[in-house]
GROMACS .gro file of C-alpha atoms in nm:
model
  395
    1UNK     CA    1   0.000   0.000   0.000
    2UNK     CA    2   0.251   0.256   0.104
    3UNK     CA    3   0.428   0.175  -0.240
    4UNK     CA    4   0.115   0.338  -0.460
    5UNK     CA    5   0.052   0.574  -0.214
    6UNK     CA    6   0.404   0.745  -0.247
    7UNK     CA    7   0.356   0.690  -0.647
    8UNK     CA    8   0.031   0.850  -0.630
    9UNK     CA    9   0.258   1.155  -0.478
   10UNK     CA   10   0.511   1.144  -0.713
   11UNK     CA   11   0.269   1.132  -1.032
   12UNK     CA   12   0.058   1.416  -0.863
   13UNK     CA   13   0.400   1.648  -0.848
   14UNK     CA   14   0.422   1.591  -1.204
   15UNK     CA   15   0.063   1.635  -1.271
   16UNK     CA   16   0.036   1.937  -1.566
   17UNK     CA   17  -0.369   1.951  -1.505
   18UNK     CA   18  -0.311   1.939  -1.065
   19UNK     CA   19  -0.337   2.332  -1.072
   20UNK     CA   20  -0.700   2.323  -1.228
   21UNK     CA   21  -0.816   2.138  -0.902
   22UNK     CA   22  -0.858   2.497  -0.735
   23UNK     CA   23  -1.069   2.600  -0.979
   24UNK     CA   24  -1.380   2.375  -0.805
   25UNK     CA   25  -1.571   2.389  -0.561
   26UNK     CA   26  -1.469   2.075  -0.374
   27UNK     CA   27  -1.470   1.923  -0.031
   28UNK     CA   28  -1.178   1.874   0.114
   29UNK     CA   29  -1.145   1.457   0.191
   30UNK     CA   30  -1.419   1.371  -0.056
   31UNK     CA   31  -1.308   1.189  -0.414
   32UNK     CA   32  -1.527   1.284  -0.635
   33UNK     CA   33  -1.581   1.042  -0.915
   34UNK     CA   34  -1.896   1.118  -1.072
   35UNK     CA   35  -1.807   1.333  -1.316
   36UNK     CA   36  -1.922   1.108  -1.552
   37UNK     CA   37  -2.278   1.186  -1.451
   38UNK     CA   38  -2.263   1.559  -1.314
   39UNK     CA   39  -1.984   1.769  -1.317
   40UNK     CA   40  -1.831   1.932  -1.047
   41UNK     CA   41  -1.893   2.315  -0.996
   42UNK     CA   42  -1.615   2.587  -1.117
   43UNK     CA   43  -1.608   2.810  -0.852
   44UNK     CA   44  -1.597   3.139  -1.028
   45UNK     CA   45  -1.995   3.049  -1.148
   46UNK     CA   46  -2.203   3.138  -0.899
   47UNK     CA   47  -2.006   3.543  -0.911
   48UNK     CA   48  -2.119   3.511  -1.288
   49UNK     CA   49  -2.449   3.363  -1.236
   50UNK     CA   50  -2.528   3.707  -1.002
   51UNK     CA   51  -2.420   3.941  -1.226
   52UNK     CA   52  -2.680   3.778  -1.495
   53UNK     CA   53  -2.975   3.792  -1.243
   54UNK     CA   54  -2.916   4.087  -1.128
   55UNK     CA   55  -2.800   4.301  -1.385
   56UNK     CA   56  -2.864   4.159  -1.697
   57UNK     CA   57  -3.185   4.048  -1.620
   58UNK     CA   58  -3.242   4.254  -1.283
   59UNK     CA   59  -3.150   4.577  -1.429
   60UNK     CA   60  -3.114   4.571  -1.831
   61UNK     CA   61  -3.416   4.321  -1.847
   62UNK     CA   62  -3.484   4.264  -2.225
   63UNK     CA   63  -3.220   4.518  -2.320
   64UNK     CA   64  -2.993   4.192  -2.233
   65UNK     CA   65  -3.098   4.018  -2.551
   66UNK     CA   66  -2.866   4.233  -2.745
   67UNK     CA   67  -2.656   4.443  -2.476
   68UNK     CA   68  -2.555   4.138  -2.344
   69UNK     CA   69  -2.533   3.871  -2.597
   70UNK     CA   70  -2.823   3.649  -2.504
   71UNK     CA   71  -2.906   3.649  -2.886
   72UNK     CA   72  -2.594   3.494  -2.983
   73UNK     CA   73  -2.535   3.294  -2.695
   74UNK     CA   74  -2.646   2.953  -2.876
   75UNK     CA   75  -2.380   2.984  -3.111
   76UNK     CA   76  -2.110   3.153  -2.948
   77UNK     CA   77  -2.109   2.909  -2.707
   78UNK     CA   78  -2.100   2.638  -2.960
   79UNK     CA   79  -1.770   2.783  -3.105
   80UNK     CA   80  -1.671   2.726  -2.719
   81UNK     CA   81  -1.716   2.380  -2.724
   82UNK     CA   82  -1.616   2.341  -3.075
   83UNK     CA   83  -1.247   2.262  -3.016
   84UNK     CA   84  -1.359   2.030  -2.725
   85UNK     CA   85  -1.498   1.803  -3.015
   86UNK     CA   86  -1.291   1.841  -3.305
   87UNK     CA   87  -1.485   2.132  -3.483
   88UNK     CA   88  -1.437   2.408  -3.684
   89UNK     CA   89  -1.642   2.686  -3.593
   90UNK     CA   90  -1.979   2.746  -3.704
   91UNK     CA   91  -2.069   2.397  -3.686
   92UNK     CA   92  -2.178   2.342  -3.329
   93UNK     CA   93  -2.516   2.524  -3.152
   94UNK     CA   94  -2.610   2.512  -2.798
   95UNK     CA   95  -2.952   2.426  -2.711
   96UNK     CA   96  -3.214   2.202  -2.592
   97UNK     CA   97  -3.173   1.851  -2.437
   98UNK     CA   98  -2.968   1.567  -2.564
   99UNK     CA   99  -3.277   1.377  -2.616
  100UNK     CA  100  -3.423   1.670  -2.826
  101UNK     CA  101  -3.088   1.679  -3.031
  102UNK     CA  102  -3.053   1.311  -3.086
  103UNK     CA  103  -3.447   1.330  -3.223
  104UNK     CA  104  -3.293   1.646  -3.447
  105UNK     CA  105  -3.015   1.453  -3.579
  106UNK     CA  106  -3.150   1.152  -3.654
  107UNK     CA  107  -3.471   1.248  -3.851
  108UNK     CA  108  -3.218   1.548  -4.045
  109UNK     CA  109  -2.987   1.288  -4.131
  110UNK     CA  110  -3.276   1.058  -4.280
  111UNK     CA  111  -3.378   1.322  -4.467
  112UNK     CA  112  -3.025   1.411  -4.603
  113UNK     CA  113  -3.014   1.062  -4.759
  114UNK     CA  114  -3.126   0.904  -5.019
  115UNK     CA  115  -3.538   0.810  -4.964
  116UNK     CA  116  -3.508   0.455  -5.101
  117UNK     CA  117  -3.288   0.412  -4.798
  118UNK     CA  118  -3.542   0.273  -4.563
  119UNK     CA  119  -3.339   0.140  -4.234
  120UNK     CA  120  -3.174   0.305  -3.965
  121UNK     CA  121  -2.874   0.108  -3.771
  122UNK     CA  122  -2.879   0.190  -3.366
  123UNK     CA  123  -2.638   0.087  -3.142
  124UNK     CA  124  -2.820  -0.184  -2.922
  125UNK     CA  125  -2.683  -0.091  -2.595
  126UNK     CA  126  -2.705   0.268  -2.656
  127UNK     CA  127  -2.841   0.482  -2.313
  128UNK     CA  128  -3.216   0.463  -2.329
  129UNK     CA  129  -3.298   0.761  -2.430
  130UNK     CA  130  -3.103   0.729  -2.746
  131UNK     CA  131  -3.345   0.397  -2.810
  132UNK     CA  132  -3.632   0.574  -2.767
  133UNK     CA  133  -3.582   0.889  -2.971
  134UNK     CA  134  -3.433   0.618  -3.228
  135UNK     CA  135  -3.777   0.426  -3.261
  136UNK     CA  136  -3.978   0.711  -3.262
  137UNK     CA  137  -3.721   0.896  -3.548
  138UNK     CA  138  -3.834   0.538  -3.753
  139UNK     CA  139  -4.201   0.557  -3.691
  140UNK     CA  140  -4.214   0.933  -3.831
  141UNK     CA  141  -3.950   0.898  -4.148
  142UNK     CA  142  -4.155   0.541  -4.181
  143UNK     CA  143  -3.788   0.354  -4.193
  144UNK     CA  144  -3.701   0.026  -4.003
  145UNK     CA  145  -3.457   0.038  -3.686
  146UNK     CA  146  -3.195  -0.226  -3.664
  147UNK     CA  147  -3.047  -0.258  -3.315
  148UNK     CA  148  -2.673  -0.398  -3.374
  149UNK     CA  149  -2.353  -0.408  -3.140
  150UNK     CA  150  -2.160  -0.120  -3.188
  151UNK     CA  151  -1.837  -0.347  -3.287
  152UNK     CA  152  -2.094  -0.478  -3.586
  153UNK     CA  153  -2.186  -0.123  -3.729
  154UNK     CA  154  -1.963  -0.140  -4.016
  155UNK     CA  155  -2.075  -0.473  -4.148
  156UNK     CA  156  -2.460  -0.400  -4.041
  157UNK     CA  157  -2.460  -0.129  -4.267
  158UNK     CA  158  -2.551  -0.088  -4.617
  159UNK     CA  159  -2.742  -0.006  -4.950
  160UNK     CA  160  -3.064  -0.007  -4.743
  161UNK     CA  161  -2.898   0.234  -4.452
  162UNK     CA  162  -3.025   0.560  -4.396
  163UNK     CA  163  -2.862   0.652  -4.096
  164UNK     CA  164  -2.631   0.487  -3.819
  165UNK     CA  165  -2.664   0.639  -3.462
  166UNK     CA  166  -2.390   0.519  -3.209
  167UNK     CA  167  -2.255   0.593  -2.840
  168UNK     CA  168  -1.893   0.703  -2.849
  169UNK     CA  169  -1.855   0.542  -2.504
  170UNK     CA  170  -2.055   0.304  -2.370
  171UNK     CA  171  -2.235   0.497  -2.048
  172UNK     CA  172  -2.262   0.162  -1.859
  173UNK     CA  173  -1.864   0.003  -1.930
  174UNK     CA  174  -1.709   0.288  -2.042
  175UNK     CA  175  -1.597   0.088  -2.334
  176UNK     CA  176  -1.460   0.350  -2.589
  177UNK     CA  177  -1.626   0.268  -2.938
  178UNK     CA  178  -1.462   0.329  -3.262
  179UNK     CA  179  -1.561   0.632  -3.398
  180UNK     CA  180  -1.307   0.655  -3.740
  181UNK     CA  181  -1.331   0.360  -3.848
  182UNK     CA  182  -1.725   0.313  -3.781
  183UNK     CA  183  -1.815   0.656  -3.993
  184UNK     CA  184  -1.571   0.569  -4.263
  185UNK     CA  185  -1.786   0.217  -4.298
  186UNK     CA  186  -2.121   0.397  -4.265
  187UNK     CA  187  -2.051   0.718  -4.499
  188UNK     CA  188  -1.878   0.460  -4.736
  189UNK     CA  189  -2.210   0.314  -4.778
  190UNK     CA  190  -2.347   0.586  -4.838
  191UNK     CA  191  -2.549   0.627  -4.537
  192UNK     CA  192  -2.466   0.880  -4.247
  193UNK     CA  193  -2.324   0.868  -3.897
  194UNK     CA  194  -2.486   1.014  -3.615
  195UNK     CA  195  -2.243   1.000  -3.269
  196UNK     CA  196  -2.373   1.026  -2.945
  197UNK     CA  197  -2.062   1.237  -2.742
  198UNK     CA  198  -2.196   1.253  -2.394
  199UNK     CA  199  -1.963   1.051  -2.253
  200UNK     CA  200  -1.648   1.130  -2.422
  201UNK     CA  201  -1.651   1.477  -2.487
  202UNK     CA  202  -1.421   1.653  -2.223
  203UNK     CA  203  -1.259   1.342  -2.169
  204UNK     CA  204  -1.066   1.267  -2.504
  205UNK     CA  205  -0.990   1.377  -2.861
  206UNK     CA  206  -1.301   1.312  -3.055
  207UNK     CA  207  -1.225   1.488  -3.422
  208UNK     CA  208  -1.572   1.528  -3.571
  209UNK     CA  209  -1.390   1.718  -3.864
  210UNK     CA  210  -1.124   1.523  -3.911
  211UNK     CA  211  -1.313   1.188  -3.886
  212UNK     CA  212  -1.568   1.277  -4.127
  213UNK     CA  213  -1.870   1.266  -3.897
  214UNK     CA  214  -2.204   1.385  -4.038
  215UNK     CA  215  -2.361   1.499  -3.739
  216UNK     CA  216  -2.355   1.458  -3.327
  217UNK     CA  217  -2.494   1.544  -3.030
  218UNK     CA  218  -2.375   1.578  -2.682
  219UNK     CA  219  -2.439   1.701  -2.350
  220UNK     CA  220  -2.274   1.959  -2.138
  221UNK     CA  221  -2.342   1.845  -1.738
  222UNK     CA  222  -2.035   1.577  -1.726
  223UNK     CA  223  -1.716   1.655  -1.826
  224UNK     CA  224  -1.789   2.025  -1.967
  225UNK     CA  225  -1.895   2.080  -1.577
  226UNK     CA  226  -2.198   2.306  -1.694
  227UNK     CA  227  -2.421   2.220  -1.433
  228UNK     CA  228  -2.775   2.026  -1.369
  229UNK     CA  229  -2.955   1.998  -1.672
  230UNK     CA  230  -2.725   2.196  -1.860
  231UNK     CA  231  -2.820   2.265  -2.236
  232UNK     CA  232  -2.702   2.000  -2.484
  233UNK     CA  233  -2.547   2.072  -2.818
  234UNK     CA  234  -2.577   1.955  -3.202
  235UNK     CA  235  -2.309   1.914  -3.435
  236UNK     CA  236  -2.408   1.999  -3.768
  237UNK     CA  237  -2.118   1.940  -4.024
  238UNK     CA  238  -2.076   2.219  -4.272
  239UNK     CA  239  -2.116   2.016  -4.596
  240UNK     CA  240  -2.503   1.916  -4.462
  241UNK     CA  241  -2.600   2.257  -4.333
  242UNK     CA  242  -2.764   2.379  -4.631
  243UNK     CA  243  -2.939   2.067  -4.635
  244UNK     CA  244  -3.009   2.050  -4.277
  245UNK     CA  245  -3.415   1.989  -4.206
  246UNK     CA  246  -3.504   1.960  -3.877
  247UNK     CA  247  -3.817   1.815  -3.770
  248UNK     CA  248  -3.886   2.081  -3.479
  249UNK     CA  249  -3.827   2.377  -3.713
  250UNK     CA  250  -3.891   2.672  -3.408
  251UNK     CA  251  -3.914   3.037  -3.462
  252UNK     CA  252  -3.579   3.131  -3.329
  253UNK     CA  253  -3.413   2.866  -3.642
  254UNK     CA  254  -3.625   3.086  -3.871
  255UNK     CA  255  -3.355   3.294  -4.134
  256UNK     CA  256  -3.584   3.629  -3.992
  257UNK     CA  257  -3.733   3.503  -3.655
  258UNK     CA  258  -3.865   3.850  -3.588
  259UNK     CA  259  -4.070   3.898  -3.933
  260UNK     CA  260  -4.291   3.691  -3.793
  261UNK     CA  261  -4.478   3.508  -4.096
  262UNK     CA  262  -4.679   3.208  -4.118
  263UNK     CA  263  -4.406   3.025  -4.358
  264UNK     CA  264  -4.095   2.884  -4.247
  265UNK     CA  265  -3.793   2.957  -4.376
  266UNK     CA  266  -3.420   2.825  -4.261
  267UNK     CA  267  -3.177   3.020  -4.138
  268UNK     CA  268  -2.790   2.965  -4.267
  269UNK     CA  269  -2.558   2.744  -4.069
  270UNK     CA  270  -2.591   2.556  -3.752
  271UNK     CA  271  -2.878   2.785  -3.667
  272UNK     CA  272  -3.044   2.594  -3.843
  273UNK     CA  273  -3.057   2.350  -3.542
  274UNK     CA  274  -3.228   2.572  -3.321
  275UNK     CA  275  -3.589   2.554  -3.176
  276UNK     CA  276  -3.773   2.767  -2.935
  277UNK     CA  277  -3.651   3.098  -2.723
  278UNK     CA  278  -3.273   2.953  -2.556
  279UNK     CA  279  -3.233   2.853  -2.164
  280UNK     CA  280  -3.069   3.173  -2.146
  281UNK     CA  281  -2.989   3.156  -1.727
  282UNK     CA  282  -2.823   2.752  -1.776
  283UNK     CA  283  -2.636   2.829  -2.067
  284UNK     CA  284  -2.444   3.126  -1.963
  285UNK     CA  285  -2.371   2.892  -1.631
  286UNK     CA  286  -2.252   2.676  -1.887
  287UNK     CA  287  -2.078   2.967  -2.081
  288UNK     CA  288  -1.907   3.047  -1.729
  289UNK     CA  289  -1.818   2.665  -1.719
  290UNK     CA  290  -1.571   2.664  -2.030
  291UNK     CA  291  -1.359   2.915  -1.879
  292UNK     CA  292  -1.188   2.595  -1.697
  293UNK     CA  293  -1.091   2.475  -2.029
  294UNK     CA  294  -0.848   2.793  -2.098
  295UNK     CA  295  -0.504   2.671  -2.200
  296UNK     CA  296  -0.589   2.319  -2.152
  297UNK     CA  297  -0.503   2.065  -2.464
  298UNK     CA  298  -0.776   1.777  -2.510
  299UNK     CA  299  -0.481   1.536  -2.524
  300UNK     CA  300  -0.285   1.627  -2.240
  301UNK     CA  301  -0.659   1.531  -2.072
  302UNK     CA  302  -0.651   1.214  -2.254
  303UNK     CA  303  -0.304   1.125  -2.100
  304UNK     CA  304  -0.411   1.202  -1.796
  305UNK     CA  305  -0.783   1.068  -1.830
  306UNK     CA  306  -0.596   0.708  -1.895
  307UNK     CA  307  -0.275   0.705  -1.682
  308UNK     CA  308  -0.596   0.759  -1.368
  309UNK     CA  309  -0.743   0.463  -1.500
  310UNK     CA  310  -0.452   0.257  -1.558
  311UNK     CA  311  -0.320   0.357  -1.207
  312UNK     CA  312  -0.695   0.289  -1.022
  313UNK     CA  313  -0.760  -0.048  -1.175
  314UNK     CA  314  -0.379  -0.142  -1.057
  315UNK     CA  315  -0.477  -0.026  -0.700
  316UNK     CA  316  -0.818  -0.217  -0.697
  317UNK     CA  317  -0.581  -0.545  -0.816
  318UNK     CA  318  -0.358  -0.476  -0.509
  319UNK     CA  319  -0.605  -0.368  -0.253
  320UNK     CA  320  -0.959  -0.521  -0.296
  321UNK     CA  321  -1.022  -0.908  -0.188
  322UNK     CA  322  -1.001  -1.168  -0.462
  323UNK     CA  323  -1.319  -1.240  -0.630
  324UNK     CA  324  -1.532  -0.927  -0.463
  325UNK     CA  325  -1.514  -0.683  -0.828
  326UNK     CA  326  -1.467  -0.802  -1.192
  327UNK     CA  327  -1.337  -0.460  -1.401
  328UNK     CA  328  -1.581  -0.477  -1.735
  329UNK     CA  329  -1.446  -0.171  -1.836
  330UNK     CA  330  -1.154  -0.259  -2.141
  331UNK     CA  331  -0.775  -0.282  -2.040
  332UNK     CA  332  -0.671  -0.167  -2.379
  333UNK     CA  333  -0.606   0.250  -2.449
  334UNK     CA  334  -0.797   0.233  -2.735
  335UNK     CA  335  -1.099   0.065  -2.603
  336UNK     CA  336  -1.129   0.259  -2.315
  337UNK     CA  337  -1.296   0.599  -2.197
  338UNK     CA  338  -1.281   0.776  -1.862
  339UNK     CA  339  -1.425   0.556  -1.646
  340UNK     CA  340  -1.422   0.205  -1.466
  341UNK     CA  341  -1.698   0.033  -1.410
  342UNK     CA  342  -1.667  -0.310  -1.152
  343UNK     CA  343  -1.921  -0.592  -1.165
  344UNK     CA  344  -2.028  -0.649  -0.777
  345UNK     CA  345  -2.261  -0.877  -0.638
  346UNK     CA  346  -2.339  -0.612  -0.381
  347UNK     CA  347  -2.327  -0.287  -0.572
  348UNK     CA  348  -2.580  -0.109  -0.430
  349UNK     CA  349  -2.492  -0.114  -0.044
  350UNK     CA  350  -2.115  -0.096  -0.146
  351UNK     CA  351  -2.164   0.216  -0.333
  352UNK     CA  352  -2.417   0.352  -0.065
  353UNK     CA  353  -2.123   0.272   0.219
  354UNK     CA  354  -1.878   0.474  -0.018
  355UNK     CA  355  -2.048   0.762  -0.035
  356UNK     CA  356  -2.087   0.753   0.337
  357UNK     CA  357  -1.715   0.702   0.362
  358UNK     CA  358  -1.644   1.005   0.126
  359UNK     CA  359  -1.583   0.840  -0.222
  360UNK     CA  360  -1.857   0.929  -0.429
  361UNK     CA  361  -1.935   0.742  -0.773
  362UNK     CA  362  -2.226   0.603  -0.884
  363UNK     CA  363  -2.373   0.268  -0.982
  364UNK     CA  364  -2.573   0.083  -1.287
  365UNK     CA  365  -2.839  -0.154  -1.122
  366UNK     CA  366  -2.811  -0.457  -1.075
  367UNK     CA  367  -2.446  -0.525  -1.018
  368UNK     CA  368  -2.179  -0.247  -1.201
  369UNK     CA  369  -1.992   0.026  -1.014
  370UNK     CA  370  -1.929   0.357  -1.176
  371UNK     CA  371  -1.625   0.595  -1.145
  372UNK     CA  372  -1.561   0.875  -1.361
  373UNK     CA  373  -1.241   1.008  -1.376
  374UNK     CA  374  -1.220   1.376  -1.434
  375UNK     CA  375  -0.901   1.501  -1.539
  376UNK     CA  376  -0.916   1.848  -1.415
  377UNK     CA  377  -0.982   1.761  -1.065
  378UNK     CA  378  -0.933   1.413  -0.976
  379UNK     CA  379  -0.576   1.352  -0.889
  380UNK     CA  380  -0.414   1.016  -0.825
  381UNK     CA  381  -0.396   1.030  -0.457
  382UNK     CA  382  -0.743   1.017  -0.513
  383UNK     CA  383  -0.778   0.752  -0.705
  384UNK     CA  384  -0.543   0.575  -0.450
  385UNK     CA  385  -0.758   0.652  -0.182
  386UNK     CA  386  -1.124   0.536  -0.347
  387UNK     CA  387  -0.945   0.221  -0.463
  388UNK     CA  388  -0.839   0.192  -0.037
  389UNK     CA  389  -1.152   0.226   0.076
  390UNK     CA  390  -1.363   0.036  -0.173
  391UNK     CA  391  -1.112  -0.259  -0.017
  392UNK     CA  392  -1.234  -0.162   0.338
  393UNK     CA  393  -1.579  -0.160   0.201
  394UNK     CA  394  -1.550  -0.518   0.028
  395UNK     CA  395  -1.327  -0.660   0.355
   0.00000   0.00000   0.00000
């Protein structure tokens, strides 16, 4: 034990991301690894969040829709997380839920393709949600869902695919899917790939440009720290943007929202995937948010993001009993996200005892463990630590 522990020291001294810690508002003695599910709060929010209630909405009131940039917001705060994903600007809006977006995508990207196409690919074991926006998308473009493994995309897909919508990581394992190669199998044929980013983005490189993605959704309450029920975002890549239909065309997607008439008519750009009046109080929290992101490279979080894994699941082989956890969460880099999830028989009074004992993750009824490693807080004495006590726990 005293071995890791003075690692854990050493690799926190030569930590690049151990400075960003301060910028939370943590407890002192709690590990934190939930991230995965809700971020943790940047501390300089709640100043921000005062200024908007009371002066731009307390004192400039509806003067604040221009004076202050509430207009704009969506999109300027898409270009924010632009980089975050792999995006040039002007691709990414801010807006809605992720269930809202993934309906958005999914029913756009039928439409984009060719109408004789009349099946749309889903990643089985995609988070609910995604399922359910996924059968209803089907049901109103009249096309017929195929739920496949995510590893069985590329050969599931065909003349007959409209679409392909898939998790980038796995919510439940963490398992890290492959985003390159799976677009470059569904756009070669011919159909187009929708990604699902909630659980990567923040965490590791993604490259929606650079990988050819068509479109992809994401929300911003994990690893982008925006806070509860943060506004989710849509990825519209510019080659489908003048294309772009969206089934939930709102006024404020409308090329002159403030003309008022009867007929719709798009706006340019990722506008275009827009809906009703913006969340404006969440998504400047969120806006606030990205300031932790300032100077920080995605990969340097990706190192990070997997030298905390690699080090945790080496502590839970040294410290916890034989037999108590199986790790389901992949051993290889490439395979992996930013979190480990453990099988255990008793998950739900471990995880309950954790909590009590200061380690806070999460769990996946019936049997998995969750912990989210968040780069720019959690630190490997942490992860030391929560891998001690889940051993107490399971002793």
């Amino acid at each position: 034990m005293s071995e890791l522990r003075e690692r854990a020291a050493l690799l926190d001294e030569k930590d690049q991301l151990a400075g960003r810690r301060e910028l939370f508002a943590l407890d002192d003695g709690v590990v934190y690894l939930d991230g995965n599910s809700l971020g943790a709060l940047p501390r300089h929010v709640p100043g921000r969040m005062a200024d908007v209630l009371t002066r731009e909405w307390g004192e400039l009131r509806i003067r604040s829709w221009d004076e202050s940039g509430w207009w704009t917001a969506p999109e300027r705060i898409g270009d924010r997380i632009a980089p975050l994903v792999g995006a040039a600007p002007g691709q990414v809006v801010v807006g809605d839920s992720t269930s809202v977006n993934v309906f958005k995508a999914l029913v756009a990207a039928v439409r984009l393709a060719d109408p004789e196409r009349d099946e749309i690919v889903v990643d089985a074991t995609t988070f609910p949600t995604d399922g359910y926006m996924a059968e209803s998308a089907a049901r109103m473009t009249g096309k017929r869902l195929v739920p496949v493994a995510p590893g069985d995309v590329p050969a599931a897909v065909g003349p007959r695919t409209a679409a392909a919508l898939v998790n980038h990581v796995d919510y439940r394992t963490g398992r890290l899917h492959d985003l390159p190669g799976t677009t470059a199998a569904v756009r070669a044929s011919g159909a187009l790939a929708v990604w699902d980013l909630c659980h990567s983005a923040g965490a590791l490189p993604v490259g929606l440009d650079a990988h050819g993605v068509d479109l992809a959704v994401g929300c911003t309450y994990k690893y982008l720290n925006g806070g509860p029920g943060a506004p989710a975002y849509l990825y519209v890549a510019e080659r489908h943007q003048p294309r772009f239909d969206s089934p939930l065309p709102g006024w404020t997607s409308h090329a002159d929202p403030f003309a008022m008439t009867p007929g719709y008519a798009a706006a340019q750009g990722a506008t275009r995937g827009r809906v009703g009046t913006p969340d404006i109080l969440s998504m400047l929290a969120l806006e606030a948010a990205l300031d932790v992101w300032d100077g920080v490279s995605i990969e340097t979080v990706r190192a990070k993001s997997l030298a905390l894994t690699d080090f945790f699941l080496e502590c839970v082989r040294a410290y916890v009993p034989a037999g108590r956890v199986t790790s389901v969460t992949p051993e290889a880099h490439d395979e992996r996200g930013s979190q480990v999830a453990l099988r255990c028989a008793d998950a739900p009074a471990v995880m309950e005892e954790l909590i009590a004992r200061g380690v806070v993750g999460d769990l996946r009824r019936p049997d998995v463990l969750r912990f989210g490693f968040t780069p720019l807080y959690v630190g490997f004495a942490d992860t030391e630590r929560a891998a001690h006590i889940l051993a107490e726990v399971l002793g």
